[in-house]
Coordinates of C-alpha atoms in Angstrom, one line a residue:
Chain E
M318 CA 0.0 0.0 0.0
K319 CA 2.9 2.3 0.9
I320 CA 4.5 1.6 -2.4
F321 CA 1.2 2.4 -4.2
F322 CA 0.9 5.8 -2.4
S323 CA 4.6 6.7 -3.0
I324 CA 4.1 5.9 -6.7
L325 CA 0.9 8.0 -6.7
L326 CA 2.7 10.9 -5.0
L327 CA 5.7 10.7 -7.4
F328 CA 3.2 10.6 -10.4
S329 CA 1.3 13.6 -9.2
L330 CA 4.4 15.6 -8.4
S331 CA 5.8 15.0 -11.8
F332 CA 2.6 16.4 -13.3
A333 CA 2.3 19.4 -11.0
S334 CA 2.0 22.5 -13.1
D335 CA 5.0 24.8 -12.9
A336 CA 5.2 27.5 -15.5
T337 CA 8.9 28.0 -15.0
I338 CA 9.5 24.6 -16.5
E339 CA 9.6 24.5 -20.3
V340 CA 7.1 22.2 -22.0
I341 CA 8.1 21.0 -25.4
K342 CA 5.3 19.5 -27.4
K343 CA 5.9 17.9 -30.8
V344 CA 3.8 19.5 -33.5
D345 CA 3.4 16.1 -35.1
S346 CA 1.7 14.7 -32.1
L347 CA -1.1 17.3 -32.1
P348 CA -4.5 16.5 -33.6
S349 CA -4.9 18.0 -37.1
I350 CA -7.7 20.4 -38.2
A351 CA -8.7 21.7 -41.6
V352 CA -11.0 24.6 -42.3
E353 CA -13.8 24.8 -44.9
D354 CA -15.5 28.1 -45.9
A355 CA -19.2 27.8 -46.7
S356 CA -19.9 31.6 -46.9
V357 CA -22.8 32.9 -49.0
S358 CA -22.3 36.7 -48.6
Y359 CA -19.2 38.9 -48.9
D360 CA -16.5 39.3 -51.5
Q361 CA -13.5 37.1 -51.9
S362 CA -11.1 39.5 -50.2
F363 CA -13.2 39.7 -47.0
K364 CA -13.6 35.9 -47.0
M365 CA -9.9 35.5 -47.2
K366 CA -9.3 38.1 -44.5
F367 CA -11.6 36.2 -42.2
F368 CA -10.1 32.8 -43.1
K369 CA -6.6 34.1 -42.3
T370 CA -7.6 35.6 -39.0
L371 CA -9.3 32.3 -38.0
I372 CA -6.2 30.2 -39.0
A373 CA -4.0 32.6 -37.0
D374 CA -6.3 32.2 -33.9
L375 CA -6.3 28.4 -34.2
N376 CA -2.5 28.4 -34.4
V377 CA -2.3 30.5 -31.3
L378 CA -4.4 27.9 -29.4
S379 CA -1.3 25.7 -29.8
I380 CA -3.3 22.5 -29.4
L381 CA -4.0 21.7 -33.1
N382 CA -1.9 21.2 -36.2
V383 CA -3.7 23.6 -38.4
D384 CA -3.9 23.1 -42.2
R385 CA -3.4 26.5 -44.0
Y386 CA -5.2 25.7 -47.3
Y387 CA -8.3 27.5 -48.1
R388 CA -11.1 25.2 -49.3
T389 CA -14.8 25.7 -49.8
N390 CA -17.8 23.4 -49.2
N391 CA -21.6 23.6 -48.8
F392 CA -22.5 24.3 -45.2
D393 CA -25.0 21.3 -45.2
A394 CA -22.7 18.9 -47.1
S395 CA -22.7 15.5 -45.5
N396 CA -19.0 14.9 -46.2
V397 CA -15.9 17.0 -45.8
V398 CA -14.1 17.8 -49.1
V399 CA -11.9 15.0 -50.3
E400 CA -8.6 16.8 -49.4
N401 CA -9.7 17.1 -45.8
K402 CA -10.9 13.5 -45.2
D403 CA -7.8 12.4 -43.3
F404 CA -7.9 15.3 -40.8
N405 CA -8.9 14.6 -37.2
Y406 CA -11.2 17.6 -37.2
V407 CA -12.8 19.8 -39.9
L408 CA -14.1 23.3 -39.0
R409 CA -16.8 24.5 -41.3
Y410 CA -18.3 28.0 -41.2
K411 CA -20.7 30.2 -43.1
L412 CA -20.5 34.0 -43.2
F413 CA -23.7 35.8 -44.1
Q414 CA -24.9 39.3 -43.9
G415 CA -27.9 40.1 -41.7
D416 CA -30.1 43.1 -41.1
N417 CA -28.3 46.5 -40.9
N418 CA -25.1 45.1 -42.3
S419 CA -24.6 42.8 -39.3
L420 CA -22.2 39.9 -39.7
N421 CA -23.5 36.5 -38.9
V422 CA -21.4 33.4 -38.6
Q423 CA -22.5 29.8 -38.3
M424 CA -19.9 27.3 -37.3
I425 CA -19.7 23.5 -36.9
L426 CA -16.9 21.3 -35.9
L427 CA -16.8 17.9 -37.5
K428 CA -15.0 14.7 -36.4
N429 CA -15.4 11.7 -38.7
N430 CA -18.1 13.6 -40.6
Q431 CA -20.1 13.9 -37.4
Q432 CA -20.9 17.3 -35.8
V433 CA -19.3 17.6 -32.4
L434 CA -19.8 21.3 -31.8
G435 CA -22.1 24.0 -33.3
K436 CA -22.3 27.7 -32.6
N437 CA -23.8 30.9 -34.1
Y438 CA -22.3 34.3 -33.8
K439 CA -23.5 37.8 -34.7
V440 CA -21.9 41.2 -34.5
S441 CA -23.2 44.6 -35.6
N442 CA -20.8 45.2 -38.5
D443 CA -18.1 43.4 -40.4
K444 CA -15.3 45.8 -39.2
I445 CA -15.1 43.9 -35.9
H446 CA -15.1 40.4 -37.5
V447 CA -11.8 39.6 -35.7
F448 CA -13.7 39.3 -32.4
V449 CA -15.9 36.6 -33.9
S450 CA -12.9 34.7 -35.0
H451 CA -11.4 35.0 -31.5
A452 CA -14.7 33.8 -30.0
M453 CA -14.7 30.8 -32.4
A454 CA -11.2 29.8 -31.4
Y455 CA -12.1 30.3 -27.7
D456 CA -15.1 28.0 -28.1
I457 CA -13.1 25.3 -29.9
N458 CA -10.5 25.4 -27.1
E459 CA -13.2 25.1 -24.5
Y460 CA -14.6 22.1 -26.4
M461 CA -11.2 20.4 -26.4
G462 CA -11.1 20.9 -22.6
E463 CA -7.8 22.8 -22.6
S464 CA -6.9 25.6 -20.1
S465 CA -9.0 28.7 -20.8
V466 CA -7.9 31.3 -23.4
A467 CA -10.3 33.9 -22.1
W468 CA -7.6 36.4 -22.8
M469 CA -8.2 36.0 -26.5
K470 CA -11.5 37.9 -26.2
K471 CA -9.9 40.6 -24.0
K472 CA -9.0 44.0 -25.4
V473 CA -5.5 45.5 -25.4
I474 CA -5.0 49.2 -24.7
F475 CA -1.8 50.9 -25.7
A476 CA -0.2 54.3 -26.1
K477 CA 1.6 55.0 -29.4
N478 CA 4.2 57.7 -30.0
I479 CA 3.3 59.5 -33.2
A480 CA 5.6 62.5 -32.9
P481 CA 7.8 64.0 -30.1
K482 CA 5.5 64.7 -27.2
R483 CA 2.5 63.4 -29.1
T484 CA 0.7 60.1 -28.5
E485 CA -2.5 58.3 -29.2
I486 CA -4.2 55.8 -26.9
I487 CA -5.6 52.9 -28.8
I488 CA -7.9 50.0 -28.0
S489 CA -7.3 46.8 -30.1
D490 CA -7.8 43.1 -30.1
Y491 CA -4.8 41.0 -29.1
T492 CA -3.6 40.7 -32.8
L493 CA -3.8 44.4 -33.6
A494 CA -6.1 43.6 -36.5
Y495 CA -8.8 45.8 -35.0
T496 CA -7.7 49.2 -33.7
H497 CA -9.8 52.1 -32.4
V498 CA -8.2 55.4 -31.3
I499 CA -9.9 56.3 -28.0
V500 CA -7.7 59.3 -26.8
S501 CA -6.3 61.5 -29.5
G502 CA -4.4 64.8 -29.3
G503 CA -1.9 65.7 -26.6
F504 CA 0.7 63.7 -24.7
N505 CA -0.9 60.8 -22.9
I506 CA 1.0 57.7 -21.7
F507 CA 0.7 54.5 -19.6
P508 CA -2.9 53.5 -20.2
K509 CA -4.1 50.8 -17.7
W510 CA -7.4 49.0 -17.5
A511 CA -9.4 50.2 -14.4
N512 CA -11.2 46.9 -13.8
Q513 CA -11.4 43.3 -15.1
E514 CA -14.4 44.1 -17.2
Q515 CA -12.4 46.6 -19.1
S516 CA -15.2 49.2 -18.9
A517 CA -12.8 52.0 -17.9
F518 CA -9.1 52.9 -17.9
Y519 CA -6.6 55.2 -16.3
Y520 CA -3.8 57.0 -18.1
T521 CA -1.2 59.7 -17.4
S522 CA -1.7 63.1 -19.1
L523 CA 1.5 65.2 -19.5
D524 CA -0.4 68.2 -20.9
N525 CA -1.1 69.7 -17.6
K526 CA 1.4 71.6 -15.4
K527 CA 1.9 68.5 -13.3
P528 CA 1.6 64.9 -14.6
T529 CA -2.0 63.9 -13.9
L530 CA -3.8 60.6 -13.6
M531 CA -7.0 60.5 -15.7
Y532 CA -9.9 58.1 -15.6
V533 CA -12.0 57.4 -18.7
D534 CA -15.3 55.5 -18.9
V535 CA -15.1 53.6 -22.2
K536 CA -18.8 53.5 -23.0
T537 CA -19.6 57.2 -22.3
G538 CA -16.2 58.7 -23.1
N539 CA -16.5 60.7 -19.8
K540 CA -13.2 61.5 -18.3
K541 CA -12.1 62.9 -14.9
S542 CA -8.9 63.8 -13.3
I543 CA -7.9 61.6 -10.3
L544 CA -4.6 62.8 -8.9
S545 CA -1.5 64.9 -9.8
S546 CA 2.1 64.6 -8.7
D547 CA 5.2 66.6 -9.4
G548 CA 7.6 65.0 -11.9
M549 CA 6.0 61.6 -12.4
M550 CA 2.6 59.8 -12.2
V551 CA 2.0 56.3 -13.4
C552 CA -0.7 53.8 -12.6
S553 CA 1.4 50.6 -12.4
D554 CA -1.2 48.1 -11.2
V555 CA -4.9 47.8 -10.3
S556 CA -6.0 45.2 -7.6
D557 CA -8.3 42.4 -8.7
D558 CA -11.2 44.1 -7.0
A559 CA -10.4 47.4 -8.7
K560 CA -10.4 49.2 -5.3
T561 CA -6.6 49.8 -4.9
L562 CA -4.1 51.2 -7.3
L563 CA -0.3 51.0 -7.2
L564 CA 1.0 54.3 -8.4
T565 CA 4.5 55.7 -9.0
M566 CA 4.6 59.3 -7.9
A567 CA 7.5 61.6 -7.4
P568 CA 6.8 64.3 -4.8
D569 CA 10.1 66.3 -4.5
G570 CA 11.6 64.7 -7.6
Q571 CA 11.8 61.3 -5.8
P572 CA 10.1 58.4 -7.6
D573 CA 8.5 56.0 -5.2
V574 CA 5.7 53.4 -5.1
F575 CA 2.4 54.4 -3.4
S576 CA -0.9 52.7 -2.9
Y577 CA -4.1 54.6 -3.5
N578 CA -7.5 53.7 -2.3
V579 CA -10.1 54.6 -5.0
G580 CA -13.0 54.8 -2.5
T581 CA -11.4 56.9 0.3
K582 CA -8.9 58.7 -2.1
R583 CA -6.2 58.1 0.5
Q584 CA -2.7 57.5 -0.6
K585 CA 0.1 55.7 1.3
R586 CA 3.9 55.7 0.5
I587 CA 5.2 52.1 0.3
T588 CA 8.9 52.7 -0.6
T589 CA 11.2 55.3 0.7
F590 CA 14.6 54.6 -0.9
K591 CA 16.2 57.9 -2.1
G592 CA 16.9 56.5 -5.6
I593 CA 14.4 55.1 -8.2
D594 CA 11.6 52.8 -7.0
V595 CA 8.9 52.2 -9.7
N596 CA 6.5 49.7 -11.3
G597 CA 4.7 48.3 -8.3
Q598 CA 2.8 45.0 -9.0
F599 CA 0.5 43.2 -6.6
I600 CA 1.7 39.6 -5.9
E601 CA 0.3 37.0 -3.5
N602 CA 0.2 37.3 0.3
N603 CA -0.4 41.0 0.5
K604 CA 3.0 41.7 -1.0
I605 CA 4.2 43.8 -4.0
A606 CA 7.0 43.3 -6.5
F607 CA 8.7 46.5 -7.8
V608 CA 11.7 47.8 -9.7
S609 CA 14.4 49.5 -7.7
E610 CA 18.0 50.7 -8.3
R611 CA 18.9 50.3 -4.6
M612 CA 21.8 47.9 -5.5
G613 CA 23.2 50.4 -8.1
Y614 CA 21.3 49.0 -11.1
P615 CA 17.6 48.3 -11.7
N616 CA 16.4 45.0 -10.3
I617 CA 13.2 43.4 -9.0
F618 CA 12.5 43.5 -5.2
T619 CA 9.5 42.7 -3.0
T620 CA 8.0 44.3 0.1
D621 CA 4.8 44.2 2.1
V622 CA 1.9 46.2 0.6
N623 CA 2.2 48.4 3.7
G624 CA 5.9 48.9 3.3
G625 CA 8.7 47.6 5.6
S626 CA 11.7 45.4 4.9
V627 CA 12.7 44.9 1.3
E628 CA 13.9 41.6 -0.2
Q629 CA 15.6 41.0 -3.6
L630 CA 13.6 38.7 -5.9
V631 CA 15.8 38.3 -8.9
Y632 CA 19.5 37.3 -9.1
Y633 CA 20.0 37.1 -12.8
G634 CA 20.5 39.9 -15.4
N635 CA 22.5 43.1 -15.5
S636 CA 19.6 45.5 -15.6
N637 CA 16.1 44.3 -14.9
S638 CA 13.9 47.4 -15.4
S639 CA 10.3 46.2 -15.7
C640 CA 8.1 43.4 -14.3
S641 CA 4.6 42.0 -14.2
A642 CA 3.2 39.6 -11.6
N643 CA 0.5 36.9 -11.4
G644 CA 0.2 35.1 -8.1
E645 CA 3.6 33.4 -7.5
Y646 CA 4.9 34.1 -11.0
I647 CA 6.9 37.2 -12.0
V648 CA 8.0 38.0 -15.5
Y649 CA 10.7 40.6 -15.9
K650 CA 12.8 42.3 -18.6
A651 CA 16.6 41.8 -18.3
R652 CA 19.4 43.5 -20.2
E653 CA 21.8 40.7 -21.1
S654 CA 24.9 42.6 -22.1
S655 CA 26.8 44.8 -19.6
S656 CA 28.1 47.0 -22.4
A657 CA 26.0 50.1 -23.0
Y658 CA 25.7 49.6 -26.7
S659 CA 26.7 46.1 -27.8
A660 CA 23.7 44.3 -29.3
N661 CA 21.7 45.6 -26.3
T662 CA 19.5 42.6 -26.1
F663 CA 16.6 42.7 -23.7
N664 CA 14.9 39.4 -23.0
L665 CA 12.0 38.4 -20.8
H666 CA 12.5 35.9 -18.0
L667 CA 10.0 34.1 -15.8
I668 CA 10.6 33.2 -12.1
S669 CA 8.5 31.8 -9.3
T670 CA 8.6 33.1 -5.8
K671 CA 8.4 29.4 -4.7
S672 CA 11.4 28.0 -6.6
D673 CA 14.9 29.1 -7.8
S674 CA 14.4 28.2 -11.5
I675 CA 14.5 30.8 -14.2
R676 CA 13.0 30.4 -17.6
R677 CA 14.0 32.7 -20.5
L678 CA 11.0 33.5 -22.6
T679 CA 12.4 35.4 -25.6
A680 CA 15.5 35.0 -27.7
G681 CA 16.6 38.3 -29.2
G682 CA 15.8 41.9 -29.9
V683 CA 14.3 44.4 -27.5
N684 CA 11.5 42.7 -25.6
E685 CA 9.7 44.7 -22.9
F686 CA 6.5 45.7 -21.2
P687 CA 5.5 42.1 -20.2
R688 CA 1.9 41.8 -18.9
F689 CA 0.3 38.6 -17.6
S690 CA -3.2 37.6 -18.7
K691 CA -5.5 37.6 -15.6
D692 CA -5.5 33.7 -15.6
G693 CA -1.7 33.6 -16.0
D694 CA -2.0 31.4 -19.1
A695 CA -0.3 33.9 -21.4
I696 CA 2.0 36.9 -21.4
I697 CA 1.7 39.8 -23.8
Y698 CA 4.7 42.0 -24.5
I699 CA 6.2 44.6 -26.8
K700 CA 8.9 43.7 -29.2
N701 CA 10.8 46.7 -30.7
Y702 CA 12.9 45.9 -33.7
Q703 CA 14.5 48.8 -35.6
A704 CA 11.6 51.3 -36.2
Q705 CA 8.8 48.8 -35.8
S706 CA 6.8 47.7 -32.8
S707 CA 5.0 44.4 -32.5
I708 CA 2.8 42.8 -29.9
G709 CA 4.0 39.4 -28.8
I710 CA 2.0 36.6 -27.1
I711 CA 3.8 33.9 -25.2
R712 CA 1.7 30.8 -24.4
L713 CA 3.5 29.7 -21.2
N714 CA 2.1 26.1 -21.0
H715 CA 2.7 25.5 -24.7
N716 CA 6.1 27.1 -25.0
R717 CA 5.2 29.1 -28.1
N718 CA 5.6 32.8 -29.1
F719 CA 3.5 34.7 -31.6
L720 CA 4.2 38.2 -33.0
F721 CA 1.7 40.7 -34.4
P722 CA 3.3 43.9 -36.0
L723 CA 2.0 47.4 -35.7
S724 CA 1.8 49.1 -39.1
S725 CA 3.2 52.4 -38.0
G726 CA 4.4 54.2 -34.9
R727 CA 6.1 52.9 -31.8
I728 CA 4.2 51.5 -28.8
Q729 CA 5.1 53.4 -25.6
S730 CA 3.2 51.2 -23.1
M731 CA 0.4 48.7 -23.0
D732 CA -2.1 46.9 -20.8
W733 CA -4.2 43.8 -21.3
Chain P
M1382 CA -30.3 21.5 -32.3
K1383 CA -31.9 23.4 -29.4
N1384 CA -28.5 23.4 -27.7
V1385 CA -26.9 24.7 -30.8
I1386 CA -29.3 27.7 -31.0
L1387 CA -29.0 28.4 -27.3
S1388 CA -25.3 28.4 -27.3
G1389 CA -25.4 30.5 -30.4
V1390 CA -27.5 33.1 -28.6
V1391 CA -25.0 33.1 -25.6
A1392 CA -22.1 33.4 -28.0
T1393 CA -23.9 36.3 -29.8
L1394 CA -24.3 38.1 -26.5
L1395 CA -20.7 37.4 -25.6
V1396 CA -19.4 38.8 -28.9
F1397 CA -21.7 41.8 -28.6
S1398 CA -20.3 42.6 -25.2
G1399 CA -16.9 42.6 -26.8
C1400 CA -17.9 45.1 -29.5
A1401 CA -15.7 48.1 -29.5
D1402 CA -17.2 50.0 -32.4
K1403 CA -19.4 52.2 -30.1
E1404 CA -16.5 53.4 -28.0
P1405 CA -16.3 57.2 -28.2
V1406 CA -13.1 59.1 -28.8
V1407 CA -12.0 61.2 -25.9
D1408 CA -11.6 64.7 -27.0
N1409 CA -8.5 66.4 -25.5
S1410 CA -9.2 69.8 -27.2
D1411 CA -10.2 71.4 -23.9
L1412 CA -6.6 70.8 -22.6
N1413 CA -5.2 72.4 -25.7
K1414 CA -7.4 75.5 -25.1
Q1415 CA -5.9 75.9 -21.7
V1416 CA -2.5 76.2 -23.1
V1417 CA -3.6 79.0 -25.4
Q1418 CA -5.3 80.9 -22.6
E1419 CA -2.1 80.8 -20.5
V1420 CA -0.1 82.4 -23.2
A1421 CA -2.5 85.3 -24.0
P1422 CA -2.2 87.4 -20.8
V1423 CA 1.6 87.3 -21.0
Q1424 CA 1.5 89.0 -24.4
A1425 CA -0.9 91.7 -23.0
V1426 CA 1.5 92.6 -20.2
A1427 CA 4.4 93.0 -22.6
A1428 CA 2.3 95.3 -24.8
D1429 CA 1.5 97.5 -21.7
N1430 CA 5.2 98.1 -21.2
G1431 CA 5.4 99.5 -24.6
D1432 CA 8.2 97.0 -25.3
M1433 CA 8.8 96.0 -28.9
M1434 CA 9.9 92.5 -27.8
T1435 CA 7.1 90.4 -26.3
D1436 CA 7.7 88.5 -23.2
A1437 CA 7.3 85.2 -25.1
M1438 CA 10.1 86.4 -27.5
R1439 CA 12.3 87.4 -24.6
M1440 CA 11.8 84.0 -22.9
A1441 CA 12.6 82.2 -26.2
A1442 CA 15.8 84.2 -26.6
L1443 CA 16.8 83.5 -23.0
E1444 CA 16.1 79.7 -23.4
K1445 CA 18.6 79.7 -26.1
E1446 CA 21.3 80.9 -23.7
L1447 CA 20.5 78.0 -21.3
A1448 CA 22.7 75.0 -22.3
T1449 CA 21.2 71.5 -22.4
V1450 CA 22.8 69.1 -19.9
Y1451 CA 23.7 65.6 -21.2
F1452 CA 24.1 62.3 -19.3
A1453 CA 25.8 58.9 -19.7
F1454 CA 23.9 55.7 -20.4
D1455 CA 21.7 54.7 -17.5
K1456 CA 23.2 57.5 -15.3
Y1457 CA 21.8 60.6 -13.7
D1458 CA 24.9 62.2 -12.2
I1459 CA 26.3 65.4 -13.8
V1460 CA 29.9 64.9 -14.9
G1461 CA 32.6 66.6 -17.1
D1462 CA 31.9 69.9 -18.8
N1463 CA 28.2 69.5 -18.0
T1464 CA 29.1 70.8 -14.5
S1465 CA 30.3 74.2 -15.9
K1466 CA 27.3 74.3 -18.2
V1467 CA 25.0 74.1 -15.2
S1468 CA 27.0 76.9 -13.4
N1469 CA 26.5 79.1 -16.5
D1470 CA 22.9 78.2 -16.7
A1471 CA 22.5 79.1 -13.0
S1472 CA 24.1 82.5 -13.6
V1473 CA 21.6 83.2 -16.5
L1474 CA 18.7 82.1 -14.3
N1475 CA 19.8 84.3 -11.4
A1476 CA 20.4 87.4 -13.6
Q1477 CA 18.6 88.0 -17.0
A1478 CA 16.0 85.2 -16.4
S1479 CA 15.4 85.9 -12.7
A1480 CA 11.8 86.9 -13.3
Y1481 CA 10.7 83.5 -14.7
G1482 CA 9.9 80.1 -13.4
I1483 CA 11.9 77.2 -14.7
K1484 CA 10.7 73.9 -16.0
L1485 CA 13.3 71.1 -16.2
E1486 CA 12.4 68.5 -18.8
G1487 CA 14.2 65.1 -18.4
N1488 CA 14.7 62.9 -21.4
C1489 CA 16.1 59.4 -22.2
D1490 CA 17.3 57.5 -25.1
E1491 CA 15.2 54.8 -26.8
W1492 CA 16.4 51.9 -24.8
G1493 CA 13.3 51.1 -22.8
S1494 CA 9.8 52.7 -22.6
D1495 CA 9.0 51.5 -19.1
E1496 CA 8.5 53.4 -15.9
Y1497 CA 12.2 53.1 -15.0
N1498 CA 13.1 55.1 -18.1
I1499 CA 10.7 57.9 -17.1
A1500 CA 12.1 57.8 -13.6
L1501 CA 15.6 58.0 -15.0
G1502 CA 14.6 61.2 -16.9
L1503 CA 13.1 62.6 -13.7
K1504 CA 16.2 61.9 -11.6
R1505 CA 18.3 63.6 -14.3
A1506 CA 16.0 66.7 -14.0
D1507 CA 16.3 66.4 -10.2
A1508 CA 20.1 66.3 -10.4
V1509 CA 20.1 69.5 -12.4
K1510 CA 17.6 71.1 -10.0
K1511 CA 19.9 70.3 -7.0
A1512 CA 22.9 71.7 -8.8
L1513 CA 21.0 74.9 -9.7
V1514 CA 19.8 75.3 -6.1
S1515 CA 23.3 74.9 -4.8
E1516 CA 24.3 77.8 -7.2
G1517 CA 21.7 80.0 -5.5
V1518 CA 18.6 79.5 -7.8
S1519 CA 15.4 79.5 -5.7
E1520 CA 13.9 76.0 -5.3
S1521 CA 10.4 77.4 -5.5
R1522 CA 11.0 78.6 -9.1
I1523 CA 11.7 75.1 -10.4
S1524 CA 9.3 72.4 -11.6
M1525 CA 10.2 69.1 -13.2
V1526 CA 8.8 66.6 -15.7
S1527 CA 10.1 63.5 -17.4
Y1528 CA 9.2 62.6 -21.0
G1529 CA 11.2 59.3 -21.0
E1530 CA 12.0 58.4 -24.6
S1531 CA 8.9 60.1 -26.0
N1532 CA 10.6 63.5 -26.9
P1533 CA 13.7 62.7 -28.9
T1534 CA 15.7 65.4 -30.7
C1535 CA 17.4 62.8 -32.9
S1536 CA 15.9 59.6 -34.3
D1537 CA 18.9 57.9 -36.0
K1538 CA 20.1 54.6 -34.7
T1539 CA 23.6 55.7 -33.7
K1540 CA 25.5 56.2 -30.4
E1541 CA 25.8 59.9 -31.0
C1542 CA 22.1 60.2 -31.6
W1543 CA 21.2 58.3 -28.4
S1544 CA 23.6 60.4 -26.4
Q1545 CA 21.9 63.6 -27.6
N1546 CA 18.6 62.3 -26.4
R1547 CA 19.8 61.6 -22.8
R1548 CA 19.4 65.2 -21.7
V1549 CA 17.7 67.8 -19.5
D1550 CA 16.2 70.8 -21.4
F1551 CA 15.3 74.2 -19.8
K1552 CA 12.0 75.8 -20.4
L1553 CA 11.1 79.2 -18.9
L1554 CA 7.6 79.8 -17.4
P1555 CA 6.0 83.2 -17.0

């Protein structure tokens, strides 16, 4: 009996999920899927655009070996097209235009010519078709019983530099295929979702005499000013209940991490070091992680949410100047070369507060601004290469990275 | 089939809740108006004095006399000939420009757009502020802001260009 239990324990330990351990899955061993378009409305270019978005989404799921060939079939056909007969799954969909130019999508998932999943979708216009594609991929992932990709349906908010001291704040889907400018004109940076529903956001306005934290309701467009500080003001993190903010402010030219209660409007200084303390992030057990140069170079430290003794969290990297946290996991940006100008590679690394292992997540270029999805399944980040910015997605449990380039401008900061 | 329709309705609602097409654009034009209003009274005062040179013109001329201070990579201490530049700047600020407030604008190179970079720009501005105060400039005249990497004077991908962007600029305030 003892032997049985020790084997059981060994078995369960070896399968315990630890995101700092790399998982390498062979593409060949994944089930295959082909896609059939049965659309009746829309021109060929729109049909191809939708097909490509859907293929990209299915690839990002990382659980299927996706066939990239475009094939058509009748929606009600009893058999899949002959080229698709050896695939494990066939996804068939029909786009058709409804009242007031609404876009309707019917989808079925077939296995051995038998329907195993069926869904209908409708959006008010075809400009937002990417959200339908993301929802379809999400539903297929749910059907397959894999860990949730709810982040796929979330919106990304980012600030883009368009000229010196001029920015735009933009809301987009995670692939940047859909973009909507929500704050235009002026110099506004560091947008941050104000709650998990993404119904409002904070940002820093640098157009006033002092840097000012603004709050915008997405549905009404109403904005109000929350707080100002000399020198610097950034909303670094919002608690899960949306009631507490971690701010970086700099009264007297001294950047420190503060907590701010949205209800009582009371602020509390958490760090007091006379150099740079920034980028506070809530982690578990009422603690925060933050970036500080108290050792002579930027690195990641932790302290209690009410302040007190400070502990070093990261022991690798010459210059670790930004971080994001999710429970026990912390992802941070590290400069790998000690020379100021040699390749100047910045890579993202993942650590756990409960173990000593480090996992490098990116391999080259300037990778920064990592942000966890709320469920910790994925990390979104900015990759800057020469004059172009891209948004990157890292699927932690699948060990895969995806890049989505921004057509123009440079991303200043981002939240998910 | 009933299940398919039901789940379809749910999916429709979900997708609708994700619709972003109705999001309004926040208009920042009221902020821009404030800037215009601040400038107008200054010009009126200059006209009252019967001076040919407006205050704004005088400020712009004085700003040209204030030398920009440059910094090393990832550093915010003032070194080398930048020390004498700050002394000269302090002399101008204590004499010809003594009637104006001073805004110190910290800037960084393009290596990083995170909060740390903004803080680095601010510490650079703060280093200049401390040096000015030690040279007798009143602390109450000085305000600071950091633009991080968002206000480059040079956008080439060279060492020389990056070093020009790691700087503190002076702006005079009425």
